[in-house]
Coordinates of C-alpha atoms in Angstrom, one line a residue:
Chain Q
X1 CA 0.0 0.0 0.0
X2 CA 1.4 3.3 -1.0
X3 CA 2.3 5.4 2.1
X4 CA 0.1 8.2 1.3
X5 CA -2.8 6.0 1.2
X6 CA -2.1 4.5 4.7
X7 CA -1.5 7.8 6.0
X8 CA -5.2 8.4 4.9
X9 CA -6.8 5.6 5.8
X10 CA -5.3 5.5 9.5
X11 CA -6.5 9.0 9.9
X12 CA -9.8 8.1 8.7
X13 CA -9.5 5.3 10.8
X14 CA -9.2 7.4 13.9
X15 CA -11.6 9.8 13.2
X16 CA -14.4 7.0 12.9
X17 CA -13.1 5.6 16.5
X18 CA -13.9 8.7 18.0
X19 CA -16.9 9.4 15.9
X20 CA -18.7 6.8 16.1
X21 CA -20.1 7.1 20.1
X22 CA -23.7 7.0 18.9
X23 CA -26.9 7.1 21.5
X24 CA -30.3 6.5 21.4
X25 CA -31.7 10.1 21.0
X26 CA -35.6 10.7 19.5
X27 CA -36.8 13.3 17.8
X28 CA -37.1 16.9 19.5
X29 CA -39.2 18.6 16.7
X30 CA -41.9 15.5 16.3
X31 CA -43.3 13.5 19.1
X32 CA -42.5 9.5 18.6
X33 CA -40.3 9.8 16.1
X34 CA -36.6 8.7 15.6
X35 CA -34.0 10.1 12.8
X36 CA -31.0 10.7 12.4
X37 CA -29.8 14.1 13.4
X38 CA -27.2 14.2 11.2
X39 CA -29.4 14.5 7.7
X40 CA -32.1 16.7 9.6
X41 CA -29.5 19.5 11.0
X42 CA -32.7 21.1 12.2
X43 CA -31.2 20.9 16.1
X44 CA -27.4 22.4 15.6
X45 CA -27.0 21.6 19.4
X46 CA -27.1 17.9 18.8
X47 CA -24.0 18.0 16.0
X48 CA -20.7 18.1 16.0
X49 CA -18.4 19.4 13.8
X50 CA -17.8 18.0 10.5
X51 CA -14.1 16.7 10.0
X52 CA -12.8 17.1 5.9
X53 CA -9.7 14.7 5.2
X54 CA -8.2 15.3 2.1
X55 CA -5.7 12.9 0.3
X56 CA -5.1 15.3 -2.4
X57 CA -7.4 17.5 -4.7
X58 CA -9.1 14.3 -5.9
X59 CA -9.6 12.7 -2.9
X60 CA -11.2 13.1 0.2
X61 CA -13.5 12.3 2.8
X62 CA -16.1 14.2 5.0
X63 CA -16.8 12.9 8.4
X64 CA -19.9 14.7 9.5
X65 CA -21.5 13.1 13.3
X66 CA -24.4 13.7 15.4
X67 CA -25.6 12.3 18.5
X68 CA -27.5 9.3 17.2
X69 CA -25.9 9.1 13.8
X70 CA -23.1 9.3 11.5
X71 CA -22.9 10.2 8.0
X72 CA -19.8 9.5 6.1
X73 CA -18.8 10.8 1.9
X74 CA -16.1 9.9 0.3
X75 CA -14.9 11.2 -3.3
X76 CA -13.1 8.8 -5.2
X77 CA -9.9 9.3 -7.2
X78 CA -10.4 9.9 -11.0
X79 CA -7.8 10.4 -13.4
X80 CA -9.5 10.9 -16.5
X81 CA -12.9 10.7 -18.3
X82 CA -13.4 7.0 -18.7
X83 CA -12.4 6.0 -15.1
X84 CA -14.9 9.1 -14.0
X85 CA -17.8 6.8 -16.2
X86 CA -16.6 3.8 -14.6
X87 CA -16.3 4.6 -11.1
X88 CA -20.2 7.0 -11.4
X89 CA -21.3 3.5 -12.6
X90 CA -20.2 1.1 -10.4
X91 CA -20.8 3.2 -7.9
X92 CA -24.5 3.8 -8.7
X93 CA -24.4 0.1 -8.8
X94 CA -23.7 -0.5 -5.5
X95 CA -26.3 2.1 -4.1
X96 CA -29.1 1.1 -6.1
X97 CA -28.4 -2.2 -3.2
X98 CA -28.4 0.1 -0.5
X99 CA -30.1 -2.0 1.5
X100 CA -28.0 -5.2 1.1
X101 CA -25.3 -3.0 2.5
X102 CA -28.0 -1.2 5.6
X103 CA -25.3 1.4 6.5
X104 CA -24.8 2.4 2.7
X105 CA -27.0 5.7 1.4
X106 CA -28.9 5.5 -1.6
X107 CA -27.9 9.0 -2.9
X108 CA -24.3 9.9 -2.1
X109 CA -24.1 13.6 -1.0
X110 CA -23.5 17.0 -3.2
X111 CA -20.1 16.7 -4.2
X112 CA -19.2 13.5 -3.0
X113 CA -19.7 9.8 -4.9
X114 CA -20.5 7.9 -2.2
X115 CA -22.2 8.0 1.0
X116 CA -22.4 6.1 4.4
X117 CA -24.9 6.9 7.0
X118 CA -24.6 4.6 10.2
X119 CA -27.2 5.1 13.1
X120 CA -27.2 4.2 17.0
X121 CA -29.2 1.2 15.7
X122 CA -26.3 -0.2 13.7
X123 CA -24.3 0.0 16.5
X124 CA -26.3 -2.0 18.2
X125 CA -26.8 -4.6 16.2
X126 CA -23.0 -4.5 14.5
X127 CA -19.5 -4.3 16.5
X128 CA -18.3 -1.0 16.0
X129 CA -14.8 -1.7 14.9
X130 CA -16.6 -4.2 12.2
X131 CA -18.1 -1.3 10.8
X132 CA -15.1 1.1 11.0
X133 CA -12.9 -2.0 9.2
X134 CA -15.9 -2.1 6.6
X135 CA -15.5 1.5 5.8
X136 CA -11.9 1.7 5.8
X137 CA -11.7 -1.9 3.6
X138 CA -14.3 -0.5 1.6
X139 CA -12.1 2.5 0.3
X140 CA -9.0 -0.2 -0.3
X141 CA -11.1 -1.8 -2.5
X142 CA -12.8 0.5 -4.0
X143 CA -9.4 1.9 -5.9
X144 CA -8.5 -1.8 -6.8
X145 CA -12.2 -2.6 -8.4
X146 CA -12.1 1.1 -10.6
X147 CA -8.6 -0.2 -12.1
X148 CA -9.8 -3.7 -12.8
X149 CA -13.0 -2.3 -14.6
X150 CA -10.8 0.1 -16.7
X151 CA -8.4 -2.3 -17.4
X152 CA -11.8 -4.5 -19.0
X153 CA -12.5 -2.2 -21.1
X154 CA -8.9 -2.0 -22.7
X155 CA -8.6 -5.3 -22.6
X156 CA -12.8 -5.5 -24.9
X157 CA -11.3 -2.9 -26.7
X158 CA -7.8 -4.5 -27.9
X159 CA -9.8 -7.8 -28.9
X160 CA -12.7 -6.3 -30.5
X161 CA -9.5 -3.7 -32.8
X162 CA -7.3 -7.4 -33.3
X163 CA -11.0 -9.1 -34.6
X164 CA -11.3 -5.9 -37.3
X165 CA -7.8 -5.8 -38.2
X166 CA -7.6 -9.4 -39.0
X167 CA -9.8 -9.6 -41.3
X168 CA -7.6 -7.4 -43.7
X169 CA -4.7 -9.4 -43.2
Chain C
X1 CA -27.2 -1.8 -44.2
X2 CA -24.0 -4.1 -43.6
X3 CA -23.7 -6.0 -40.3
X4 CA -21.0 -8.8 -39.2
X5 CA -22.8 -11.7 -40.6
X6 CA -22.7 -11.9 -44.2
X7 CA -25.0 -14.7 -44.1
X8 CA -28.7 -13.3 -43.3
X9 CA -29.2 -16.1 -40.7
X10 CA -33.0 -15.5 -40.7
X11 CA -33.3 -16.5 -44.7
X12 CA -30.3 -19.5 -44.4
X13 CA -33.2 -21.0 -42.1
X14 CA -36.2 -20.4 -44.4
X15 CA -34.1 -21.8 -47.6
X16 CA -32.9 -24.8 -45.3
X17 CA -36.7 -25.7 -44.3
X18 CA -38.1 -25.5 -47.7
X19 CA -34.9 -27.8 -48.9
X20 CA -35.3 -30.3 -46.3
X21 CA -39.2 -30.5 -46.4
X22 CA -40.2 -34.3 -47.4
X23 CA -43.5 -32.7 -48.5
X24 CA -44.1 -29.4 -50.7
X25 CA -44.4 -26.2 -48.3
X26 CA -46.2 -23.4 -48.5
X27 CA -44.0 -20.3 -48.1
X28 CA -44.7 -16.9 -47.6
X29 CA -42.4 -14.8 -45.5
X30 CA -41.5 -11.4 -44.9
X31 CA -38.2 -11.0 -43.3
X32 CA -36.7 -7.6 -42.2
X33 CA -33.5 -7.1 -40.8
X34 CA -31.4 -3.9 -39.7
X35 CA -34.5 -1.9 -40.7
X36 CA -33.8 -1.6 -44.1
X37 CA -33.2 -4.4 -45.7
X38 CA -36.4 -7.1 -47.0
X39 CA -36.6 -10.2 -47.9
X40 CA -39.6 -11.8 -49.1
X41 CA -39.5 -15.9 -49.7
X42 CA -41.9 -17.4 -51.4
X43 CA -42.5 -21.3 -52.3
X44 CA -46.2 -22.7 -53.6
X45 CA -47.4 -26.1 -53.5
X46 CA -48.6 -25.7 -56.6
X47 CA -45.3 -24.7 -57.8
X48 CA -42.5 -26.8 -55.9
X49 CA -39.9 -26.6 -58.1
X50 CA -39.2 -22.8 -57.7
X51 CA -38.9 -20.6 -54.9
X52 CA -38.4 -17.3 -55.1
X53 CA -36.7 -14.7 -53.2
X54 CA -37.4 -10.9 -53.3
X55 CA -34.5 -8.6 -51.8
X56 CA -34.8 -5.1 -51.1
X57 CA -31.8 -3.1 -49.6
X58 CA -30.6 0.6 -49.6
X59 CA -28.3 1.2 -52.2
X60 CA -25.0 3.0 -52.1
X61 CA -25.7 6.6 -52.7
X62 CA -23.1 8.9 -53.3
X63 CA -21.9 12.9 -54.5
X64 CA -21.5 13.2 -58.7
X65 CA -22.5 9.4 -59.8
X66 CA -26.1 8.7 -61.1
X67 CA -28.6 7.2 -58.0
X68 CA -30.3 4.3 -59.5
X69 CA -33.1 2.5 -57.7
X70 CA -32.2 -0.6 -60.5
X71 CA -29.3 -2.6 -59.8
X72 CA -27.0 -2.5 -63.2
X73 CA -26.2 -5.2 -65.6
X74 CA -23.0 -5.9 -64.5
X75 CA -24.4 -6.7 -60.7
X76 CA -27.2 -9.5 -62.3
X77 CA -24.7 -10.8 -64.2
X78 CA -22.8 -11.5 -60.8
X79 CA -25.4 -12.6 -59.6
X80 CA -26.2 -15.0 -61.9
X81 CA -22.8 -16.0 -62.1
X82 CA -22.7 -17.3 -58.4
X83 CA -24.9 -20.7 -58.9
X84 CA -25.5 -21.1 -62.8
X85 CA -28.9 -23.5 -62.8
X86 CA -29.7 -22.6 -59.4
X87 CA -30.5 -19.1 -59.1
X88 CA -31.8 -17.2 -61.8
X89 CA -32.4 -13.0 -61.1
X90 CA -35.6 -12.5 -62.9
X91 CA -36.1 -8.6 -65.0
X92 CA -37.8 -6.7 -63.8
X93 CA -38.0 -7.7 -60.5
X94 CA -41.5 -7.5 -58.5
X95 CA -42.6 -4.2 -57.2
X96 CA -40.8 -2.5 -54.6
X97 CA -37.8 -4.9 -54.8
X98 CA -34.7 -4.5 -55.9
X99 CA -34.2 -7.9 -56.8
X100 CA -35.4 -10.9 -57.5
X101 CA -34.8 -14.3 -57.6
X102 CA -36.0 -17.5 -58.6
X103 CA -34.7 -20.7 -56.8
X104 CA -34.6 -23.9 -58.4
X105 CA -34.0 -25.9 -54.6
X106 CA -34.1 -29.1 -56.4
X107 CA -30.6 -28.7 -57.6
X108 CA -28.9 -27.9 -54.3
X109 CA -27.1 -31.5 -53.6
X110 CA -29.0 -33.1 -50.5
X111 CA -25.5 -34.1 -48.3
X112 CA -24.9 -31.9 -45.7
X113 CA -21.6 -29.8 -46.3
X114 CA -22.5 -28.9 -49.9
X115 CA -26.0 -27.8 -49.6
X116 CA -25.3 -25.9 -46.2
X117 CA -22.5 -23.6 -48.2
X118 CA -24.8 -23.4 -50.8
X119 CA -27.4 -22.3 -48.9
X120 CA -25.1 -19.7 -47.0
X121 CA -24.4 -18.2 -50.5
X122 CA -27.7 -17.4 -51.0
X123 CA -28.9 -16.3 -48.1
X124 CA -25.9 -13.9 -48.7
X125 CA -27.1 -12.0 -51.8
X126 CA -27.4 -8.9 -50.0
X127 CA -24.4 -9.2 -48.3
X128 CA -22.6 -9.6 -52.2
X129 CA -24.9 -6.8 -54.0
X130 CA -23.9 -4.4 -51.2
X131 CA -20.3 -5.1 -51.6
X132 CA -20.3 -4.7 -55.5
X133 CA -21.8 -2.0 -55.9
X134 CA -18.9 -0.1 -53.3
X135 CA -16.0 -2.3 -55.8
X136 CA -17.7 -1.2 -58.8
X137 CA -17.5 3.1 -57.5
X138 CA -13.7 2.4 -56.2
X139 CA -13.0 0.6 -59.6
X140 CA -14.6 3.2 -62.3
X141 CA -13.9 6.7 -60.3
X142 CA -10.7 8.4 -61.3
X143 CA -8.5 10.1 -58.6
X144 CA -9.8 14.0 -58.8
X145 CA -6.2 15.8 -58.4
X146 CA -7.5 19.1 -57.5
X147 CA -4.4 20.5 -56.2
X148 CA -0.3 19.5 -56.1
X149 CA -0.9 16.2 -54.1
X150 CA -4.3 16.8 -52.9
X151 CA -7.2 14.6 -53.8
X152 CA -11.3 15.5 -54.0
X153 CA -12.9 13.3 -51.4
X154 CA -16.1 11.3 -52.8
X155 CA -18.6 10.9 -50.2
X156 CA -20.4 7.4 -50.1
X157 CA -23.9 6.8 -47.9
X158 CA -25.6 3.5 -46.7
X159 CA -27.4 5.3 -43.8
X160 CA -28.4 9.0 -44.0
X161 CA -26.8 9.4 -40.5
X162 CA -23.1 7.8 -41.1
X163 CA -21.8 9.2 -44.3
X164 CA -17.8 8.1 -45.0
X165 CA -15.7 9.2 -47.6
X166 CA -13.4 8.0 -49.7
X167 CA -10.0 9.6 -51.4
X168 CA -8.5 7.9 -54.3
X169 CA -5.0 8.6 -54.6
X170 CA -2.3 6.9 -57.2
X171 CA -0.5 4.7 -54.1
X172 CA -3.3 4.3 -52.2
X173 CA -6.9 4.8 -51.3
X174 CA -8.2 6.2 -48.2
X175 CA -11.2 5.9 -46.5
X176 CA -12.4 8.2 -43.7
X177 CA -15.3 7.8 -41.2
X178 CA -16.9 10.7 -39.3
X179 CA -17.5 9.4 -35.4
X180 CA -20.5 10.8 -34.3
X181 CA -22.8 9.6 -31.1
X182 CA -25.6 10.9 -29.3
X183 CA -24.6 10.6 -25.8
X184 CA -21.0 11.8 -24.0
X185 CA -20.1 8.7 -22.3
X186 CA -19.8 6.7 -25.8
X187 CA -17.7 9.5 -27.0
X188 CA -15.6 8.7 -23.8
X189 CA -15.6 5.1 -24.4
X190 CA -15.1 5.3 -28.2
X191 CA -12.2 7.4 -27.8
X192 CA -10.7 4.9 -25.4
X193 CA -11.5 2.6 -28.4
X194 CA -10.0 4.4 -31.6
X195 CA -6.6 4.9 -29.4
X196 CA -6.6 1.0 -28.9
X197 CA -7.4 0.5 -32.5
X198 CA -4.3 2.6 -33.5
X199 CA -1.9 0.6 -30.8
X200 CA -3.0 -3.0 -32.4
X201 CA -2.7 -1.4 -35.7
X202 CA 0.8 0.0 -35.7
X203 CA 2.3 -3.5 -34.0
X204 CA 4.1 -6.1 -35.5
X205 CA 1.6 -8.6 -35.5
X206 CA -0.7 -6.5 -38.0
X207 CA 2.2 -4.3 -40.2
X208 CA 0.0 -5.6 -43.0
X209 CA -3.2 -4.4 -42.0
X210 CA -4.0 -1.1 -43.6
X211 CA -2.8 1.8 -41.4
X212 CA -5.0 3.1 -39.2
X213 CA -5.4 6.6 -38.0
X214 CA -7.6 8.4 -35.5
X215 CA -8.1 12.0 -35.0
X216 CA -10.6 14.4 -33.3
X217 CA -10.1 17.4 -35.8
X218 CA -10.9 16.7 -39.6
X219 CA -7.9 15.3 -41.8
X220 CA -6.4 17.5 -44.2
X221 CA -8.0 15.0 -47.3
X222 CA -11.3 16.8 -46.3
X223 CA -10.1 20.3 -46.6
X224 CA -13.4 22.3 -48.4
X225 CA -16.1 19.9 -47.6
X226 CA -19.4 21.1 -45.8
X227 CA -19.3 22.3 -42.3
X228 CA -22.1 19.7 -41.7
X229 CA -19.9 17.1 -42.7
X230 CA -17.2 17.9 -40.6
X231 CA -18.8 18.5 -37.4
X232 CA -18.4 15.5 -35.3
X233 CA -17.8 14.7 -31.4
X234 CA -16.0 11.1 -32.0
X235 CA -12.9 12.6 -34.2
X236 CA -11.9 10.8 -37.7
X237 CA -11.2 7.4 -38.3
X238 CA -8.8 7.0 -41.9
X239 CA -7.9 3.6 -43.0
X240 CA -5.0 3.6 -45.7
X241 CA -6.2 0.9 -48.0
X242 CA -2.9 -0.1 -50.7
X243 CA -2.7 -2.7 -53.6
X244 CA -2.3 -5.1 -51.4
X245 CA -5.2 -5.2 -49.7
X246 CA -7.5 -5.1 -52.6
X247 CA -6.2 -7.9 -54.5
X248 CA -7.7 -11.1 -55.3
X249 CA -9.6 -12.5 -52.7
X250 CA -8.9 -9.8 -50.2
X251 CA -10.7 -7.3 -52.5
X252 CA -14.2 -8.8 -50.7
X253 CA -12.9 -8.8 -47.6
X254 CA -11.7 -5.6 -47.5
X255 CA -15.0 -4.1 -48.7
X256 CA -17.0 -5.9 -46.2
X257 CA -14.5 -4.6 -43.4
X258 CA -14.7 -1.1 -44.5
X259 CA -18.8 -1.7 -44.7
X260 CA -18.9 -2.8 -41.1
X261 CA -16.9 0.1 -39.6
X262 CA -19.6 1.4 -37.6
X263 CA -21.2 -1.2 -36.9
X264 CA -17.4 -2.4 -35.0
X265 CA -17.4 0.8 -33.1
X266 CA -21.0 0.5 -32.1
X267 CA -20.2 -3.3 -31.1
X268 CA -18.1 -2.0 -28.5
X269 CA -19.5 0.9 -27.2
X270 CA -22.8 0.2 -27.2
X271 CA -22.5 -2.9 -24.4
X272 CA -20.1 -0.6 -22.3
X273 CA -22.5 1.9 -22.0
X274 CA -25.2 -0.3 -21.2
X275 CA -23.7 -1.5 -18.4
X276 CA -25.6 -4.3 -16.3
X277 CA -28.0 -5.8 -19.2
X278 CA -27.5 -8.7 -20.7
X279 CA -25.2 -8.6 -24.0
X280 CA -26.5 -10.1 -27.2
X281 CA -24.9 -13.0 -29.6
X282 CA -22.7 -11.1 -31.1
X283 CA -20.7 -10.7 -28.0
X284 CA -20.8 -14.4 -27.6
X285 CA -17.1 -14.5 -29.2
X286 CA -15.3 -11.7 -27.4
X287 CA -16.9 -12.6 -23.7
X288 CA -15.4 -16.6 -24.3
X289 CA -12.2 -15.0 -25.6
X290 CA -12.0 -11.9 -22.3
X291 CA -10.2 -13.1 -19.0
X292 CA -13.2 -13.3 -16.6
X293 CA -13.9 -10.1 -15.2
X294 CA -16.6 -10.0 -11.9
X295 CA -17.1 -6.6 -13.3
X296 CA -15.7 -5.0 -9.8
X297 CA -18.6 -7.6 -7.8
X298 CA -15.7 -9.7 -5.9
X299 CA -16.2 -7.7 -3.4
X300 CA -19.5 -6.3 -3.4
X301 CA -20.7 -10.0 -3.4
X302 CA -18.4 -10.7 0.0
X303 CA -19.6 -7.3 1.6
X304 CA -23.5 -8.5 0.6
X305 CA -22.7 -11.7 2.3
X306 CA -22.1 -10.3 5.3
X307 CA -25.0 -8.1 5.5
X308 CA -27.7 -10.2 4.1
X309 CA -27.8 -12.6 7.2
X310 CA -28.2 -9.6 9.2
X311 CA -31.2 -8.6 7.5
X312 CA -32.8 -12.3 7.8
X313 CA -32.3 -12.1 11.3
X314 CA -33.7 -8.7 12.2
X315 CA -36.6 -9.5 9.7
X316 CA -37.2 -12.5 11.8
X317 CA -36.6 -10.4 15.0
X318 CA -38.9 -7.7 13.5
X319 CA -41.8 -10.7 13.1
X320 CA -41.7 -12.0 16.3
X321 CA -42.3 -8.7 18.0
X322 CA -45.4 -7.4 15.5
X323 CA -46.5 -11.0 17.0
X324 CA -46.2 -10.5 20.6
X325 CA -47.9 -6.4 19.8
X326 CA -50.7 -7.9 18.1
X327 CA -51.7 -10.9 20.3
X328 CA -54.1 -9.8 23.2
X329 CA -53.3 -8.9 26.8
X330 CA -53.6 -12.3 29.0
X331 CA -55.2 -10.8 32.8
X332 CA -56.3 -13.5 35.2
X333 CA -59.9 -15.1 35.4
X334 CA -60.9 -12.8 32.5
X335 CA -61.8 -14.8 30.2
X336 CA -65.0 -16.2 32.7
X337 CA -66.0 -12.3 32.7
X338 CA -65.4 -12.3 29.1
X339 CA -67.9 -15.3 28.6
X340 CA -70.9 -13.9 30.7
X341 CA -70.6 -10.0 29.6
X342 CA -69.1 -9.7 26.7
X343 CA -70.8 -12.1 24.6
X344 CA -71.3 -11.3 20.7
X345 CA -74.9 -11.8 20.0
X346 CA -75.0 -14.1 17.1
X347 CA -76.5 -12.8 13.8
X348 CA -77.4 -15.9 11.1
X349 CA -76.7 -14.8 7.7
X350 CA -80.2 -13.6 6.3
X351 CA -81.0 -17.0 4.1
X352 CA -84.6 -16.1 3.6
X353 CA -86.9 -13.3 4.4
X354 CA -91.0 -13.3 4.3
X355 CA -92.9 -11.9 2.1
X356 CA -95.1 -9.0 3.8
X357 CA -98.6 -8.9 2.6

């Protein structure tokens, strides 16, 4: 693993550790109800501050908490045009599953590609450092599965030019 | 309109029926493929010995030469030529055809090699009348030297919507295709493409293939054409076609391979873009031949894994609790109260009524 990338990941890491100290909190606006602070933002009391780690200008990832929830956007690296169609695709892939995944959001944030919103019920029912090694596997991977899908396509496109050109020779 | 297939697979099986059928059939199908091209088979009972085979198909349209809606001499003498006895093109041909044929099936041997390739010929016309016509415009138009080393471009159309041009130069002949698609992504992909095309081109392995250049701004060879003609978002494709690839056999080849262009690019880009649904036949080939991509799922499927016997669980947990909510309150020596005071009164279901007077 390059440095750089460890570097990131270990400080996401640690970020999550402390982040993720979710309660039980209900609704203070609507009686009976139960939702996560962190996509209302109607109660700025209940949130804290929103952490921003950057790898670079490509790549980053914004940590935003609240009492009973957790909301976590990440921006993939792109280095050109067809990895940016690759990586919108697979990405929309995986969210259109959302709820195989539970903690995964169907819409990814402005700005962002993907999404993550983990509630006091997830803790519950998951170990938290499961779900912080999810996250932080998840963004290993992620990198590995864009190059593999890119290198696909070369690979279509080099048989499908050798099939035309053969049939001159 | 050209495709991969030569062989229109939907008339080989017609032609194969009606030639293995112990008894007389009657035939009378419409076939239509690519949206342009017809066929139209027809075999009687009262008539087995012939059948016969309408073909209509766009025809090669192109700047300065005469259109024709007929096919010329030259391309029903070819015709004829293929299977002397067996296939006869009848003038004039029925109404809205451009051709017509009449089949003597009888004469096609009955073992199985010989009849199939016959029958492949056949069911090929289209493919051959296509490709003649493109030989005959390449063999009879001169080279239009309009400047010192600079040739008028002649602009060839099959579809209204993917014109190509060709430049016929002393050496060699070169023949340029206008990339244009409707969507960005294919642009993306396409590009991707053309600069794989040109790497596979310029190695070793195919120094013989004609030489193959791509670039997004129009070539010099089409210098004073219509803006229309020039505006594209997928660049220029040129192929270099020499001697050598027009001789002998390779003459058809090479037609049928410059006929196909877009339809190559399209092959590509089309299942790319479509990410997710399933991919037709004609991809049959390149998916065996392609190292087995999960398409970026080896790990989605481990991380669904995981979750998915979460969700069964809590499903089950979420059952078992509407359960114990729905089912009533148990308090002691209630149900003997329940039994004495709050008894339903029974009501029969009205069965029938008297009549009032």
């Amino acid at each position: 693993m390059a440095n750089s990338l460890r570097l990131y990941l270990t400080c996401i890491r640690n970020t999550l550790e402390a982040a993720l100290c979710l309660q039980n909190f209900p609704c203070q606006e609507v009686e009976r109800h139960n939702k996560p602070e962190v996509e209302l933002k109607t109660s700025p009391e209940l949130l804290l501050n929103p952490v921003l780690i950057c790898r670079n200008e490509a790549e980053k990832c914004l940590i935003e908490t609240s009492i009973n929830s957790l909301r976590i956007s990440l921006k993939v690296k792109q280095a050109d045009e067809l990895e940016n169609i690759l990586t919108k695709k697979f990405l929309r892939f995986l969210s259109m599953r959302a709820e195989a995944f539970q903690v995964l959001r169907r819409k990814p944030v402005q700005g962002y590609d993907i999404s993550f919103l983990i509630t006091n019920y997830h803790c519950e029912d998951m170990q938290k450092q499961k779900l912080i090694e999810f996250i932080v596997q998840f963004m290993e991977d992620i990198d590995k599965e864009i190059s593999e899908l890119k290198l696909s396509v070369n690979t279509r496109g080099r048989l499908v030019a050798t099939e035309f050109l053969k049939q001159f020779i | 309109m050209a495709c991969f297939e030569r062989v229109s697979p939907a008339l080989r099986e017609i032609l194969t029926r009606i030639h293995r059928a112990e008894r007389p059939l009657e035939v009378d199908h419409h076939v239509h493929e690519f949206g342009s091209v017809h066929y139209h088979v027809k075999h009687s009972v009262t008539d087995p010995v012939y059948t016969y085979l309408s073909v209509s198909t766009p025809l090669l349209s192109s700047q300065g030469l005469p259109i024709s809606s007929h096919l010329p001499q030259h391309t029903l003498e070819m015709v004829n030529g293929i299977f002397p006895g067996v296939m006869e093109a009848l003038v004039p041909p029925n109404e809205g055809y451009q051709l017509t044929l009449k089949l003597d099936i009888s004469r096609i041997p009955r073992d199985g090699k010989a009849s199939t390739k016959m029958i492949s010929d056949i069911a090929s016309v289209q493919s051959a009348l296509v490709s003649t016509q493109l030989k005959e415009i390449l063999r009879n138009v001169e080279s239009r030297e309009v400047g010192y080393g600079i040739y008028k471009p002649i602009k060839l159309m099959y579809h209204p919507r993917e014109p190509f041009f060709v430049v016929k130069q002393p050496a060699k002949t070169t023949a340029i295709f206008p990339m244009r698609f409707k969507e960005k992504e294919d642009v993306i992909i396409a590009t991707a493409f053309f600069q794989e095309l040109m790497d596979v081109g310029s190695s070793e392995a195919f120094r013989k293939a004609p030489h193959c250049i791509w670039s997004p701004i129009p070539p010099a060879e089409l210098r004073g054409e219509p803006i229309e003609d020039l505006s594209t978002n997928g660049g220029f494709l040129s192929f270099d076609i020499t001697l050598r690839h027009v001789q002998g056999k390779k003459l058809e080849k090479t037609v049928w391979s410059l006929l196909n262009v877009y339809t190559f690019v399209k092959w590509h880009v089309k299942p790319l873009h479509d990410v997710g649904n399933e991919e037709g036949d004609d991809h049959r080939e390149t998916r065996k031949k392609t190292k087995k991509v999960d398409g970026g799922c080896t790990n989605v499927r481990k991380w669904m894994r995981v979750s998915k016997k979460k969700i069964l669980g809590r499903n089950l947990e979420l059952g078992n609790k509407m359960k114990r909510i729905r089912s009533r309150i148990k308090i002691h020596c209630f149900s003997r109260l329940r039994r004495k005071w709050l008894r339903m009164p029974k009501f029969s279901p009205v069965t029938r009524y008297m009549k009032l007077e």
